[in-house]
PDB file of N, CA, C and O in Angstrom:
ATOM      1  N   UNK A 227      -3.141 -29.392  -9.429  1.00  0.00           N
ATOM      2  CA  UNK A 227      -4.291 -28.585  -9.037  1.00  0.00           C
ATOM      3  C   UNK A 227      -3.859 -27.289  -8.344  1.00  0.00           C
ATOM      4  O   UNK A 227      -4.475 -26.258  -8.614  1.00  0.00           O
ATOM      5  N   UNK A 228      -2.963 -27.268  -7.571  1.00  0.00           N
ATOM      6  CA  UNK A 228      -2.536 -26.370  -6.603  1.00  0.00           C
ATOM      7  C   UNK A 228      -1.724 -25.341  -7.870  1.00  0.00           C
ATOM      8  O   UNK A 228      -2.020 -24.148  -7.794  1.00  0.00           O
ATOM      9  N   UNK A 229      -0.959 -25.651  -8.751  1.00  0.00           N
ATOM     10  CA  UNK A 229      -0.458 -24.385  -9.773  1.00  0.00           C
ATOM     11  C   UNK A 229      -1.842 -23.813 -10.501  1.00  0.00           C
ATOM     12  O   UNK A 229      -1.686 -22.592 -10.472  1.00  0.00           O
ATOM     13  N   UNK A 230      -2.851 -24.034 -11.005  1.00  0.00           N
ATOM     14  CA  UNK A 230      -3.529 -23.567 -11.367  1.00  0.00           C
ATOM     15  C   UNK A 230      -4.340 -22.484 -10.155  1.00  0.00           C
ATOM     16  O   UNK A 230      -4.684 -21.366 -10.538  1.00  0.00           O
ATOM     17  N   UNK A 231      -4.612 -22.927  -8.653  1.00  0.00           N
ATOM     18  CA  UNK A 231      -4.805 -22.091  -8.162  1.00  0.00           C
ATOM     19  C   UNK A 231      -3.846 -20.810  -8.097  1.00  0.00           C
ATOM     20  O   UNK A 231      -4.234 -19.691  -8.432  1.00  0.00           O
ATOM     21  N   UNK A 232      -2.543 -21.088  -7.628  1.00  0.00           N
ATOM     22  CA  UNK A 232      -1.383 -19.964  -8.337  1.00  0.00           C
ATOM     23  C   UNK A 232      -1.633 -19.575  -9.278  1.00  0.00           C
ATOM     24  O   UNK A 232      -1.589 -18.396  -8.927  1.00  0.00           O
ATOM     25  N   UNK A 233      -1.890 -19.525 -10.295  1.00  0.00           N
ATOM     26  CA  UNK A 233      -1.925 -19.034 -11.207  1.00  0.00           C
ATOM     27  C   UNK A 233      -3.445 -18.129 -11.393  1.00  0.00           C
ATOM     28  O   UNK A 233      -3.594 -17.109 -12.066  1.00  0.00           O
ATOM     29  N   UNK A 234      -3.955 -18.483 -10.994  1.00  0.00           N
ATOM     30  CA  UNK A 234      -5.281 -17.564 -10.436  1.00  0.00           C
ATOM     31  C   UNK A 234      -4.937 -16.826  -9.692  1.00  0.00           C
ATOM     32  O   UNK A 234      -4.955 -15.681 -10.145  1.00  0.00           O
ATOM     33  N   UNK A 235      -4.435 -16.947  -8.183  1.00  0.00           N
ATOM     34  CA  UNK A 235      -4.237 -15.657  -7.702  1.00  0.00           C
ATOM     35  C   UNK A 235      -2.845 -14.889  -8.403  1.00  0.00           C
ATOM     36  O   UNK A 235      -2.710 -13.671  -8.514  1.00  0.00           O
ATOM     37  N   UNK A 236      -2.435 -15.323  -8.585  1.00  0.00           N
ATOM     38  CA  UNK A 236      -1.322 -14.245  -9.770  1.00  0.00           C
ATOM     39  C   UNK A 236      -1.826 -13.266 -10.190  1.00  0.00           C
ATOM     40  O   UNK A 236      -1.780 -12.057  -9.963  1.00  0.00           O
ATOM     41  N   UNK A 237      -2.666 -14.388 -11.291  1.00  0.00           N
ATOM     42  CA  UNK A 237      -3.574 -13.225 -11.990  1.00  0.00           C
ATOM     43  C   UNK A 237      -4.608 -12.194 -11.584  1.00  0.00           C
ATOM     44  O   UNK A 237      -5.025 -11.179 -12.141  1.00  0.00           O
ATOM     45  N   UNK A 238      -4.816 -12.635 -10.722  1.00  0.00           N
ATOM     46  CA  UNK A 238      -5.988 -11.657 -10.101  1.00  0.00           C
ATOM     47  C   UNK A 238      -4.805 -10.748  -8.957  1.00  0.00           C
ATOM     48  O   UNK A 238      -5.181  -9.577  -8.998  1.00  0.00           O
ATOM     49  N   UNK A 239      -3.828 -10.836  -8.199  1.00  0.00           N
ATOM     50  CA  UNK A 239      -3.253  -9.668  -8.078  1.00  0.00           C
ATOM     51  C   UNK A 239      -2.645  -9.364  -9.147  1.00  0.00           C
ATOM     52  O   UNK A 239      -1.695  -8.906  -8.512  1.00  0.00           O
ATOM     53  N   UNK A 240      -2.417  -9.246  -9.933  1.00  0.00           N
ATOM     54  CA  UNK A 240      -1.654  -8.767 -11.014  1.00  0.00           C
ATOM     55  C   UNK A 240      -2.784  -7.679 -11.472  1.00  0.00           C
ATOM     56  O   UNK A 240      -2.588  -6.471 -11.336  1.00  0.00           O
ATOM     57  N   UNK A 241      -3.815  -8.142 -11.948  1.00  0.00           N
ATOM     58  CA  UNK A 241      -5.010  -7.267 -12.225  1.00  0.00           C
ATOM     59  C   UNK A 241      -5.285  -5.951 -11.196  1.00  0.00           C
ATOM     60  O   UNK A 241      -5.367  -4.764 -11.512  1.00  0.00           O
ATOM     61  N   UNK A 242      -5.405  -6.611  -9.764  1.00  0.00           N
ATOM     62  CA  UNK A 242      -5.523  -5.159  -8.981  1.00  0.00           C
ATOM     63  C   UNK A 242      -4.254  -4.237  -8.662  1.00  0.00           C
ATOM     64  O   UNK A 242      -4.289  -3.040  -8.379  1.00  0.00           O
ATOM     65  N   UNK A 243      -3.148  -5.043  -8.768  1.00  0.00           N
ATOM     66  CA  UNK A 243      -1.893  -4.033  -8.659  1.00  0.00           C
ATOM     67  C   UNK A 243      -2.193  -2.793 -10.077  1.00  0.00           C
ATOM     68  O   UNK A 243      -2.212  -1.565  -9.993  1.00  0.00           O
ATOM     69  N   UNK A 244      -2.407  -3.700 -11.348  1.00  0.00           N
ATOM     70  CA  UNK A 244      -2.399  -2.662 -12.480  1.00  0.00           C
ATOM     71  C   UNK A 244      -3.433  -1.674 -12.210  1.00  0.00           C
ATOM     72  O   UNK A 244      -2.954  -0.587 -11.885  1.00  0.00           O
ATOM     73  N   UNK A 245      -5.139  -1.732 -12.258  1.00  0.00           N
ATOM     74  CA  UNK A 245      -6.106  -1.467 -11.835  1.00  0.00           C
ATOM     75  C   UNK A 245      -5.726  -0.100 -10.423  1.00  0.00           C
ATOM     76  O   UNK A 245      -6.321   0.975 -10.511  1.00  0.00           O
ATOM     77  N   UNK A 246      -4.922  -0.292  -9.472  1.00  0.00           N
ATOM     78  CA  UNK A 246      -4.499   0.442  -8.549  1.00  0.00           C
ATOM     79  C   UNK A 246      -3.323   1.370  -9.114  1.00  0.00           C
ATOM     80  O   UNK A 246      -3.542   2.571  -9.271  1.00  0.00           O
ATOM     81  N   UNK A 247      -2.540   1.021  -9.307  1.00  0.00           N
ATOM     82  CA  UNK A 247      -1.148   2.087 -10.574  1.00  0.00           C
ATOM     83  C   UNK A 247      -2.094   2.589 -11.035  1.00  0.00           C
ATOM     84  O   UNK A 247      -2.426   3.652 -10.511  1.00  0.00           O
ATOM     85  N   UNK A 248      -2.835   2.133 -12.051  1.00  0.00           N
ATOM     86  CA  UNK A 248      -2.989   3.099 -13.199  1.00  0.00           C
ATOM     87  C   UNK A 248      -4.273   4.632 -12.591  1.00  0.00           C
ATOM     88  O   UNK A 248      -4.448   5.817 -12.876  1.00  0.00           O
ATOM     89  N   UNK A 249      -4.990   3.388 -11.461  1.00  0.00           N
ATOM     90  CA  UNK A 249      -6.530   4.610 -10.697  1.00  0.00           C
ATOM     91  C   UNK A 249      -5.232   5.827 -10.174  1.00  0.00           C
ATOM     92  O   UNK A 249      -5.419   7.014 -10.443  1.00  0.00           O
ATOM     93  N   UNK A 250      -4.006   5.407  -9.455  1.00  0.00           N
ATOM     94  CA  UNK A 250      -3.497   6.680  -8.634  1.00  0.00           C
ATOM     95  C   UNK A 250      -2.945   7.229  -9.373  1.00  0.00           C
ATOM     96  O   UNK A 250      -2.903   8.440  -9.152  1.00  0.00           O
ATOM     97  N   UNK A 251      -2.226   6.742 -10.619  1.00  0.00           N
ATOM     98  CA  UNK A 251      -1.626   7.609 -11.787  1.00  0.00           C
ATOM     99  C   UNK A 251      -2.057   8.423 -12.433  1.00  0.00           C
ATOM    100  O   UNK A 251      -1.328   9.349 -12.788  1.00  0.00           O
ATOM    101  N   UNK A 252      -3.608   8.357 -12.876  1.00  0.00           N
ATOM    102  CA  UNK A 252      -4.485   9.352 -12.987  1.00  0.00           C
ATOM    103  C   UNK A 252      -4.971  10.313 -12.329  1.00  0.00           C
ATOM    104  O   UNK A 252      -5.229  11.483 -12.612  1.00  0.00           O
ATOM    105  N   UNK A 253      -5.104   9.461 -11.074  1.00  0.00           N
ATOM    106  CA  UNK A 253      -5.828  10.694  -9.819  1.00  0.00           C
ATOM    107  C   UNK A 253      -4.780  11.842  -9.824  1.00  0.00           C
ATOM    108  O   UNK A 253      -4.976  13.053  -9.928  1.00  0.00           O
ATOM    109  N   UNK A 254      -3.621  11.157  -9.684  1.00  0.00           N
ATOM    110  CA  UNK A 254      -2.014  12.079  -8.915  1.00  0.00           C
ATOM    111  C   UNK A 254      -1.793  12.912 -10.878  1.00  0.00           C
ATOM    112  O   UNK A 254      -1.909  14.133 -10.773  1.00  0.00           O
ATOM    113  N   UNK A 255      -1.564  12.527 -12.221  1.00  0.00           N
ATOM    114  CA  UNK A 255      -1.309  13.119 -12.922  1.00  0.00           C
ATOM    115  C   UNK A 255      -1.955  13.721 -13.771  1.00  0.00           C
ATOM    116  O   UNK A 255      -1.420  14.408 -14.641  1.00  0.00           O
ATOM    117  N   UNK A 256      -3.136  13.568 -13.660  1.00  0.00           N
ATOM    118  CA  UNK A 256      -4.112  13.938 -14.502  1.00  0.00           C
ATOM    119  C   UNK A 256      -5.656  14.775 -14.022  1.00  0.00           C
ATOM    120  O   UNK A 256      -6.230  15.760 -14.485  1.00  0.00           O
ATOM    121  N   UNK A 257      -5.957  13.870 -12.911  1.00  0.00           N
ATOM    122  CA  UNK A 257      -7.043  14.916 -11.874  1.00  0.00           C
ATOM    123  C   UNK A 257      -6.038  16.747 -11.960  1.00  0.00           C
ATOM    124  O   UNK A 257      -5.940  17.702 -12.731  1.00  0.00           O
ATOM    125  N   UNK A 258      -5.693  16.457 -11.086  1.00  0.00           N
ATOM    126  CA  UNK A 258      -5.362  18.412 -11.132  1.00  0.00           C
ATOM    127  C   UNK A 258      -5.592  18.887 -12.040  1.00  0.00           C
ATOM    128  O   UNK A 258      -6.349  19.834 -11.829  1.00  0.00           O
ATOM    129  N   UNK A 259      -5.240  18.713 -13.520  1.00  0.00           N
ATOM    130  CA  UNK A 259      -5.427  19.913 -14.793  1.00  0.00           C
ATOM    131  C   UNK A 259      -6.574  19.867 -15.276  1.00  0.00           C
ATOM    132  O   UNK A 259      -6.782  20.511 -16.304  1.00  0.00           O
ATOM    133  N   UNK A 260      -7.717  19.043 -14.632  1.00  0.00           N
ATOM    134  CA  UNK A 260      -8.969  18.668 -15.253  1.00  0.00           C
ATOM    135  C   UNK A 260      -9.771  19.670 -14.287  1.00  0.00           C
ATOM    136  O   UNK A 260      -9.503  19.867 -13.101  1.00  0.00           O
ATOM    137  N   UNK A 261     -11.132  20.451 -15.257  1.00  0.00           N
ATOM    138  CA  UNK A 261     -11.658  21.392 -14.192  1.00  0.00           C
ATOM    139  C   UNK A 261     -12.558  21.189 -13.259  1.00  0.00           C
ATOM    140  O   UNK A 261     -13.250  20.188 -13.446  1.00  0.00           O
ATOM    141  N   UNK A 262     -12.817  21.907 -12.156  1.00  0.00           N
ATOM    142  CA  UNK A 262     -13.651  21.469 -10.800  1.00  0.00           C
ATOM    143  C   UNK A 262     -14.700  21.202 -10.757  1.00  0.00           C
ATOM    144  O   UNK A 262     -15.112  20.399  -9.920  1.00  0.00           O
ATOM    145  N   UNK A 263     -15.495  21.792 -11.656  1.00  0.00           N
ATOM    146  CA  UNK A 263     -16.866  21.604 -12.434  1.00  0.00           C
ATOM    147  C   UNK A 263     -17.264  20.087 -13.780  1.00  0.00           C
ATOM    148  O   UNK A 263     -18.233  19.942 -14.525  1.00  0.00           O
ATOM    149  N   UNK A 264     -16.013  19.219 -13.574  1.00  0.00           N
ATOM    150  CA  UNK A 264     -15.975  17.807 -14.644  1.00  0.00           C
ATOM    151  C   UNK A 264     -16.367  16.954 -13.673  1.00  0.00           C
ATOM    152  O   UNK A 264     -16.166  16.895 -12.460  1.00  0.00           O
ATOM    153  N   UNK A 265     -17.234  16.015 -14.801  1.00  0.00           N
ATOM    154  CA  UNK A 265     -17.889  14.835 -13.462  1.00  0.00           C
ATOM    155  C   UNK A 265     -16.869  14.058 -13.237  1.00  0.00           C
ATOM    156  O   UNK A 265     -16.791  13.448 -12.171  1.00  0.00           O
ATOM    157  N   UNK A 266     -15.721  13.929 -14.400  1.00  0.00           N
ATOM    158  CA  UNK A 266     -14.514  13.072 -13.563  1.00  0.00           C
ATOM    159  C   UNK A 266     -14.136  13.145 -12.316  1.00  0.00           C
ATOM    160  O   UNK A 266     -13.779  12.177 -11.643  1.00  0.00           O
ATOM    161  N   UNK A 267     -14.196  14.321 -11.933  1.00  0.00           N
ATOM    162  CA  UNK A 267     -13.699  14.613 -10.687  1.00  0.00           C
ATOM    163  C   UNK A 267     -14.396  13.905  -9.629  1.00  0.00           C
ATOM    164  O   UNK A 267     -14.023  13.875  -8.456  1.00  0.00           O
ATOM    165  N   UNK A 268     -15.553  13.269 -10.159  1.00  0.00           N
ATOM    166  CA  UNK A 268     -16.630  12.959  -8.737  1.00  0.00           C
ATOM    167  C   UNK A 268     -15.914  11.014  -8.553  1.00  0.00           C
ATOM    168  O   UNK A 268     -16.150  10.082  -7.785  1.00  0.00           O
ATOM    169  N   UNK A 269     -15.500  11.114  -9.090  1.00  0.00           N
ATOM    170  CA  UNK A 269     -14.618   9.730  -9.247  1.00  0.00           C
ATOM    171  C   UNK A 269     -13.237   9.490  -8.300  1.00  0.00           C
ATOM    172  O   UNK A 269     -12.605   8.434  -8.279  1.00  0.00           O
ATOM    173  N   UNK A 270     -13.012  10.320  -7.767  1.00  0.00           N
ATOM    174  CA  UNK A 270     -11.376  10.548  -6.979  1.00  0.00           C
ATOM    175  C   UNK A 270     -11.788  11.248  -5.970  1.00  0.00           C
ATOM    176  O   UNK A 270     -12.622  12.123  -6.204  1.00  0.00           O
ATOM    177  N   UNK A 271     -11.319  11.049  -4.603  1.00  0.00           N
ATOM    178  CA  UNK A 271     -11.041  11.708  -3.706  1.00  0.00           C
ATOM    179  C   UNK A 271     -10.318  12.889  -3.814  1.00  0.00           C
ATOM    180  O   UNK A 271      -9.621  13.103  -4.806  1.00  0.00           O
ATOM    181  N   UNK A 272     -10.440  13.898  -2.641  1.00  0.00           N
ATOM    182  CA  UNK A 272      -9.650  15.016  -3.013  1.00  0.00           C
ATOM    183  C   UNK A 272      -8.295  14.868  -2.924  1.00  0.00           C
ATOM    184  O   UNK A 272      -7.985  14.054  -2.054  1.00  0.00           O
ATOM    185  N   UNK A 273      -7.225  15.438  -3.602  1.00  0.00           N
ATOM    186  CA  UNK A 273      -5.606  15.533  -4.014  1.00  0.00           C
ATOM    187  C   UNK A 273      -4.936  15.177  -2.271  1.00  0.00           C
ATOM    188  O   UNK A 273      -4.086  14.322  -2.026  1.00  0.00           O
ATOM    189  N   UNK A 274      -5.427  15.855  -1.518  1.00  0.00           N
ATOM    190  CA  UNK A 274      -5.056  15.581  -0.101  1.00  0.00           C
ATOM    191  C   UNK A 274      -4.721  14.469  -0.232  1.00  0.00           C
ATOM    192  O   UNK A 274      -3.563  14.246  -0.586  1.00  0.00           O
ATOM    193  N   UNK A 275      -5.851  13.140   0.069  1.00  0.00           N
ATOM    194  CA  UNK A 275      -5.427  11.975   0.089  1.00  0.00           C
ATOM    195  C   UNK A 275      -4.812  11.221  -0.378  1.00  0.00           C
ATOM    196  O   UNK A 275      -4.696  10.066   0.031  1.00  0.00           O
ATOM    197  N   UNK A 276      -4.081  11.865  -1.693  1.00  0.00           N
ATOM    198  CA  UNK A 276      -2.927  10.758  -2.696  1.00  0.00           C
ATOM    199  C   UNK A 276      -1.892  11.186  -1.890  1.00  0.00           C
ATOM    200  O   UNK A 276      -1.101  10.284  -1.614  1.00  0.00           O
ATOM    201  N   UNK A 277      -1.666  12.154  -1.473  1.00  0.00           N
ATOM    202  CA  UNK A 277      -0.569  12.345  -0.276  1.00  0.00           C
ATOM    203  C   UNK A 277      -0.823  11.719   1.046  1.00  0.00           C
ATOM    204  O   UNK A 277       0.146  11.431   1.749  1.00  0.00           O
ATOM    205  N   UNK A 278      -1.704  11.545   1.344  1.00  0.00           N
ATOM    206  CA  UNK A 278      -1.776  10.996   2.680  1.00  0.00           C
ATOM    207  C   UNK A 278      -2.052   9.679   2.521  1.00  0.00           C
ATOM    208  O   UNK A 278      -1.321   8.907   3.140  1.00  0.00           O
ATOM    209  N   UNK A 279      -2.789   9.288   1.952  1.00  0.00           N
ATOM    210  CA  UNK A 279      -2.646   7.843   2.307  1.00  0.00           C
ATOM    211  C   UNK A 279      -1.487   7.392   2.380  1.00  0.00           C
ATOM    212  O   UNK A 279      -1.044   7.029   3.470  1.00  0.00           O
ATOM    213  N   UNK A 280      -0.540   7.296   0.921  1.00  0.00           N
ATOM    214  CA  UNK A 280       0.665   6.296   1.005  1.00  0.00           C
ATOM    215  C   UNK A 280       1.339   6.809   2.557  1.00  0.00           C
ATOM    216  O   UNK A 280       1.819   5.961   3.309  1.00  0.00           O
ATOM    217  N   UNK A 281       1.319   7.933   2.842  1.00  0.00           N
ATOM    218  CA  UNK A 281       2.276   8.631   3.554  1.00  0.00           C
ATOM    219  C   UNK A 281       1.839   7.657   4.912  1.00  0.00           C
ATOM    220  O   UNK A 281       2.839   7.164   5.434  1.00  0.00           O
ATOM    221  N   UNK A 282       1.143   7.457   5.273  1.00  0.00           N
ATOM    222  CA  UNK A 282      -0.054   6.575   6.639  1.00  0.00           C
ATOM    223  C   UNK A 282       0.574   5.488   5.967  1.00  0.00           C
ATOM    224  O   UNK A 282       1.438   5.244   6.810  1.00  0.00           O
ATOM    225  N   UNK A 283       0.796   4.529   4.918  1.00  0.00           N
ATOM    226  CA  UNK A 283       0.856   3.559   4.726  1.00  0.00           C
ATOM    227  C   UNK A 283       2.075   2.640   4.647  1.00  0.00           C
ATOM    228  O   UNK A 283       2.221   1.418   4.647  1.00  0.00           O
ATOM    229  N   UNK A 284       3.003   3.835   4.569  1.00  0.00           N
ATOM    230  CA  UNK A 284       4.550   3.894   4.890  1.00  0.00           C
ATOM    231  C   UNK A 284       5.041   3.648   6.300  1.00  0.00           C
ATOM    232  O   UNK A 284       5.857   2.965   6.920  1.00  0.00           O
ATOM    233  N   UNK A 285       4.071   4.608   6.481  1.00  0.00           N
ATOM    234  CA  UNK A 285       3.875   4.558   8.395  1.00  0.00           C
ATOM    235  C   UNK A 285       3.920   3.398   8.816  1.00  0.00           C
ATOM    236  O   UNK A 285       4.895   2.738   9.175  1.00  0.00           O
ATOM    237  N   UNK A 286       2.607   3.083   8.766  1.00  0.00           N
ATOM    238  CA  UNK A 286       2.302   1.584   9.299  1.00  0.00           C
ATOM    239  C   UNK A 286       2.990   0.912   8.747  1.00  0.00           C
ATOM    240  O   UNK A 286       3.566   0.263   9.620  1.00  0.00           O
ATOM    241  N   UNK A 287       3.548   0.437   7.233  1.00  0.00           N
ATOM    242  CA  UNK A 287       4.218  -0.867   7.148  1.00  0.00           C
ATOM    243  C   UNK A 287       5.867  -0.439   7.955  1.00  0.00           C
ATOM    244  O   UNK A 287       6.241  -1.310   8.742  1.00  0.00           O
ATOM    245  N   UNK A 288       6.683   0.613   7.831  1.00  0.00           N
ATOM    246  CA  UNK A 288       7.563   0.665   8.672  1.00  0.00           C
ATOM    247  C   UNK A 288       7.852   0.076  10.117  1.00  0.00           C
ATOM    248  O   UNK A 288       8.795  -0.570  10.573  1.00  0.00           O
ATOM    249  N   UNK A 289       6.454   0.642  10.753  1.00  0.00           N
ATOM    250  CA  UNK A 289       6.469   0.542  12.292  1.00  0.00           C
ATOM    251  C   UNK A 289       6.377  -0.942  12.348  1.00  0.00           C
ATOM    252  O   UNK A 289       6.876  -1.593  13.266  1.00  0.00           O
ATOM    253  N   UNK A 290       5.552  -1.609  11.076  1.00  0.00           N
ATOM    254  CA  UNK A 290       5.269  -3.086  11.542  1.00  0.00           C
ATOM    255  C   UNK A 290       6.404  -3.455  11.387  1.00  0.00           C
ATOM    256  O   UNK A 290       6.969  -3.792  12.428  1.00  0.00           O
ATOM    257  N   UNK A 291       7.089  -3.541  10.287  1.00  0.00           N
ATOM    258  CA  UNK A 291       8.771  -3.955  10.376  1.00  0.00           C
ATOM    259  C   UNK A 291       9.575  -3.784  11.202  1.00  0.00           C
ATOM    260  O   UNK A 291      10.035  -4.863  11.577  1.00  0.00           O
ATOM    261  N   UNK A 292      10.065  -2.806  11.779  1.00  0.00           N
ATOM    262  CA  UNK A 292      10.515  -2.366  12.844  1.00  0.00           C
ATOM    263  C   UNK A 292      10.128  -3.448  14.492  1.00  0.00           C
ATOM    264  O   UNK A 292      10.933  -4.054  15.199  1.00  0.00           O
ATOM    265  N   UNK A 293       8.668  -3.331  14.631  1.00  0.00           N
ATOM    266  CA  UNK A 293       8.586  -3.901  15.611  1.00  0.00           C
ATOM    267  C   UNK A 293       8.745  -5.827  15.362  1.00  0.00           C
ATOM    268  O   UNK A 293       9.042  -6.637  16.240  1.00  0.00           O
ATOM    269  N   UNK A 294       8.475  -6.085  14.084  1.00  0.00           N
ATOM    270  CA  UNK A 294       8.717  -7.634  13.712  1.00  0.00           C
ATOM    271  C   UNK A 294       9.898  -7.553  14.157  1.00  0.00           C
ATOM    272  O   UNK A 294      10.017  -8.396  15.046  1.00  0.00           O
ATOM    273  N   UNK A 295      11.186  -6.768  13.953  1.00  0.00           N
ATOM    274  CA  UNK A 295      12.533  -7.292  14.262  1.00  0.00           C
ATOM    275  C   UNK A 295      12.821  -6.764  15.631  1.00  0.00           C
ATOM    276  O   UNK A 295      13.913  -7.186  16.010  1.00  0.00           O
ATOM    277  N   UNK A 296      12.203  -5.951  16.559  1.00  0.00           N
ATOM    278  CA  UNK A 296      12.387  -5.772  17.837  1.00  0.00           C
ATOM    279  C   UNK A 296      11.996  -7.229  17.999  1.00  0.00           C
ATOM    280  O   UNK A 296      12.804  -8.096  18.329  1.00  0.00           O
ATOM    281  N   UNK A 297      10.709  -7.451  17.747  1.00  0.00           N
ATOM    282  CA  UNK A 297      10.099  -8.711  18.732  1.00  0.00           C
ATOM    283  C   UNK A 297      11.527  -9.981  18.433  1.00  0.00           C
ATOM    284  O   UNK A 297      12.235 -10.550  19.263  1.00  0.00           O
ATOM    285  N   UNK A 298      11.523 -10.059  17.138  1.00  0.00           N
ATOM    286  CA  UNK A 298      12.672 -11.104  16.785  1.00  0.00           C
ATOM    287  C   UNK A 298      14.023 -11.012  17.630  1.00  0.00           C
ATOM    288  O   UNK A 298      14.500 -11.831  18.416  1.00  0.00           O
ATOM    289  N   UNK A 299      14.503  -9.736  17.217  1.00  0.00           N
ATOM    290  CA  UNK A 299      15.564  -9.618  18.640  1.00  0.00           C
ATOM    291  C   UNK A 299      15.853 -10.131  19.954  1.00  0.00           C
ATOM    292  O   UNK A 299      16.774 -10.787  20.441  1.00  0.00           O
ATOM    293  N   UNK A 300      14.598  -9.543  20.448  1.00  0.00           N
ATOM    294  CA  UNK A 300      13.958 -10.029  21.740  1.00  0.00           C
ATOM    295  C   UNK A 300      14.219 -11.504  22.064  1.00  0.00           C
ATOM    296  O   UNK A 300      14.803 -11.923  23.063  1.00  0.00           O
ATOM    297  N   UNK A 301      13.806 -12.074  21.274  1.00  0.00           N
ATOM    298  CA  UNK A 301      13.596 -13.386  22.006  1.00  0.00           C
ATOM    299  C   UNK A 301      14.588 -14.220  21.531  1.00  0.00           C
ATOM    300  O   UNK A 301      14.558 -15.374  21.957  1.00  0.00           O
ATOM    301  N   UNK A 302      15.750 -13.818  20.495  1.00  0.00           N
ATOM    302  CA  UNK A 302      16.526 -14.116  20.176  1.00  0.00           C
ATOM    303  C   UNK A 302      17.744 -14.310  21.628  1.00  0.00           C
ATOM    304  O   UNK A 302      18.365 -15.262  22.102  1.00  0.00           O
ATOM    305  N   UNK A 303      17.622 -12.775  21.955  1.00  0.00           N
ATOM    306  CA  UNK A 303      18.151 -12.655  22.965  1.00  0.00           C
ATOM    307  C   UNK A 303      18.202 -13.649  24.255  1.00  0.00           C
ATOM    308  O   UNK A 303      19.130 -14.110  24.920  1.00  0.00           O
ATOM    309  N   UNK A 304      16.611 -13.784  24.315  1.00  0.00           N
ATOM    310  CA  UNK A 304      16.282 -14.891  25.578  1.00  0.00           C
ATOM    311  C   UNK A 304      16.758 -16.080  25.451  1.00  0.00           C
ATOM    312  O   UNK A 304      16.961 -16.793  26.433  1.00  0.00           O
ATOM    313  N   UNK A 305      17.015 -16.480  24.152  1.00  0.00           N
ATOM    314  CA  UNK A 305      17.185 -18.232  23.938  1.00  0.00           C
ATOM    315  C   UNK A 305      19.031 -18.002  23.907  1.00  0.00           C
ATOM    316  O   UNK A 305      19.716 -19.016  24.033  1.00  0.00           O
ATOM    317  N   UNK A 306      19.705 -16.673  23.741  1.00  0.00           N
ATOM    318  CA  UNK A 306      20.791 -17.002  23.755  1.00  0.00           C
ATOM    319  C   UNK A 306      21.241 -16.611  25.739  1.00  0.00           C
ATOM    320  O   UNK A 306      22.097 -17.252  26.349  1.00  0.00           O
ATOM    321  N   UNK A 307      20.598 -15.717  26.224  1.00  0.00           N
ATOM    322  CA  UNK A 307      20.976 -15.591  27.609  1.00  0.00           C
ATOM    323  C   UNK A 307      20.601 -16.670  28.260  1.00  0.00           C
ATOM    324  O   UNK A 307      21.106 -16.710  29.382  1.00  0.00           O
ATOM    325  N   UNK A 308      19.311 -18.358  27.787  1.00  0.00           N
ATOM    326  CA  UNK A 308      19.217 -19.483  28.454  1.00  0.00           C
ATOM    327  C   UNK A 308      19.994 -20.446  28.458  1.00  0.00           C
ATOM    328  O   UNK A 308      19.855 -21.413  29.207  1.00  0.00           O
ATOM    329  N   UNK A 309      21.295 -20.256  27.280  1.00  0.00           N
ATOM    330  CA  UNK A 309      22.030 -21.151  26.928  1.00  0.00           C
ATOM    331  C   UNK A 309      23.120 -20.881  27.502  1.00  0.00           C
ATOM    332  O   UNK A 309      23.671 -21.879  27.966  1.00  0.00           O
ATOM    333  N   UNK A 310      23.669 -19.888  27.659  1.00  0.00           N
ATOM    334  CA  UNK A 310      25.175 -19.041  28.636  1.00  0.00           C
ATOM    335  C   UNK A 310      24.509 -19.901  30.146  1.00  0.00           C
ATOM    336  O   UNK A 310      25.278 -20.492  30.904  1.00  0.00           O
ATOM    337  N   UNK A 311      23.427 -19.857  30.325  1.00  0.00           N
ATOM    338  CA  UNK A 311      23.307 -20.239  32.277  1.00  0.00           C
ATOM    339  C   UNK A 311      23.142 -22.206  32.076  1.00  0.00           C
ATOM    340  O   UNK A 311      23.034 -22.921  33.072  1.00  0.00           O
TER     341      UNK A 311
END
């Protein structure tokens, strides 16, 4: 029972990973040469944000990494400075 749920969510991220590639691949390669006055355009945010988001999103997953292995450090530290005393 439990592989068939796997296999559902597989599939269903698999679907929004593609669904997401292909929306920013368009926005990022294809929005710009299309003109300002096309209703496509009313479909995409402005060009700004294909730069900024990931750029924010880099951000944040960095900093979270970063601080996961401070915190890990940390207390790594404590359990080895309780064992020296």
């Amino acid at each position: 029972m439990s592989q068939i749920n796997d296999k559902a969510v597989g599939a269903a991220l698999l679907g929004i990973g593609t669904f997401v590639f292909t929306y920013y691949s368009i926005w990022t390669l294809v929005i710009p040469f299309v003109d300002q006055d096309h209703p496509a355009r009313m479909l995409f945010p402005p060009q700004w944000y294909a730069i900024a988001l990931p750029v924010f999103l880099l951000v944040v997953g960095v900093t979270g990494i970063f601080g996961f292995l401070s915190f890990v450090m940390l207390k790594s530290g404590k359990k080895a400075a309780k064992k020296s005393t």
